[in-house]
């Protein structure tokens, strides 16, 4: 939900800045939106549960442990 709160006002602003030939402002807004989306998405993949959390931190949650015990 957090990225949507940021993008809803920022995207029309970035388009308006591009249409009014304020390219530097447009570029800055678009880079910040892109980087912010990558950071937020990256942080959500590290929450307990997703596969990347297990890959990086190596601990198995209860659901993954049960799945690992039942697979041959």
Short mmCIF file of C-alpha atoms in Angstrom, two decimals:
data_model
loop_
_atom_site.label_atom_id
_atom_site.label_comp_id
_atom_site.label_asym_id
_atom_site.label_seq_id
_atom_site.Cartn_x
_atom_site.Cartn_y
_atom_site.Cartn_z
CA UNK A 1 0.00 0.00 0.00
CA UNK A 2 2.86 2.39 0.72
CA UNK A 3 4.17 2.66 -2.87
CA UNK A 4 0.68 3.53 -4.15
CA UNK A 5 0.41 6.43 -1.73
CA UNK A 6 3.61 7.89 -3.16
CA UNK A 7 2.97 7.13 -6.84
CA UNK A 8 -0.59 8.47 -7.12
CA UNK A 9 0.42 12.15 -6.74
CA UNK A 10 3.96 11.78 -8.10
CA UNK A 11 3.16 10.28 -11.50
CA UNK A 12 0.83 13.05 -12.71
CA UNK A 13 3.33 15.58 -11.37
CA UNK A 14 6.13 13.93 -13.34
CA UNK A 15 4.03 13.92 -16.52
CA UNK A 16 3.16 17.58 -16.02
CA UNK A 17 6.83 18.45 -15.51
CA UNK A 18 7.72 16.65 -18.74
CA UNK A 19 4.95 18.43 -20.68
CA UNK A 20 6.11 21.82 -19.41
CA UNK A 21 9.69 20.99 -20.49
CA UNK A 22 11.05 20.81 -16.95
CA UNK A 23 13.08 17.73 -17.83
CA UNK A 24 15.40 17.88 -14.82
CA UNK A 25 12.46 17.79 -12.39
CA UNK A 26 10.79 15.03 -14.42
CA UNK A 27 13.98 12.95 -14.41
CA UNK A 28 14.44 13.38 -10.64
CA UNK A 29 10.83 12.35 -9.88
CA UNK A 30 11.01 9.30 -12.16
CA UNK A 31 14.35 8.15 -10.72
CA UNK A 32 13.04 8.52 -7.17
CA UNK A 33 9.87 6.58 -8.04
CA UNK A 34 11.87 3.80 -9.69
CA UNK A 35 14.40 3.55 -6.86
CA UNK A 36 11.66 3.71 -4.24
CA UNK A 37 9.74 0.92 -5.91
CA UNK A 38 12.86 -1.25 -6.00
CA UNK A 39 13.67 -0.60 -2.35
CA UNK A 40 10.12 -1.24 -1.14
CA UNK A 41 9.77 -4.38 -3.24
CA UNK A 42 13.16 -5.58 -2.03
CA UNK A 43 12.21 -5.05 1.59
CA UNK A 44 8.96 -6.97 1.15
CA UNK A 45 10.85 -9.96 -0.25
CA UNK A 46 12.93 -10.09 2.93
CA UNK A 47 9.92 -10.39 5.25
CA UNK A 48 9.61 -13.80 6.89
CA UNK A 49 7.81 -16.22 4.59
CA UNK A 50 9.02 -15.54 1.03
CA UNK A 51 11.73 -17.73 -0.45
CA UNK A 52 14.30 -14.92 -0.51
CA UNK A 53 14.06 -14.60 3.27
CA UNK A 54 15.02 -18.26 3.55
CA UNK A 55 17.79 -17.89 0.97
CA UNK A 56 19.39 -14.92 2.72
CA UNK A 57 18.77 -15.70 6.39
CA UNK A 58 18.58 -19.49 6.18
CA UNK A 59 15.86 -20.13 8.74
CA UNK A 60 12.82 -22.23 7.89
CA UNK A 61 9.43 -21.12 9.10
CA UNK A 62 6.98 -23.75 10.37
CA UNK A 63 5.20 -24.04 7.01
CA UNK A 64 8.41 -24.43 5.05
CA UNK A 65 9.74 -26.93 7.59
CA UNK A 66 6.64 -29.12 7.16
CA UNK A 67 6.95 -28.92 3.38
CA UNK A 68 10.64 -29.83 3.57
CA UNK A 69 9.87 -32.87 5.77
CA UNK A 70 7.20 -34.25 3.41
CA UNK A 71 9.15 -33.96 0.14
CA UNK A 72 11.23 -37.02 -0.72
#
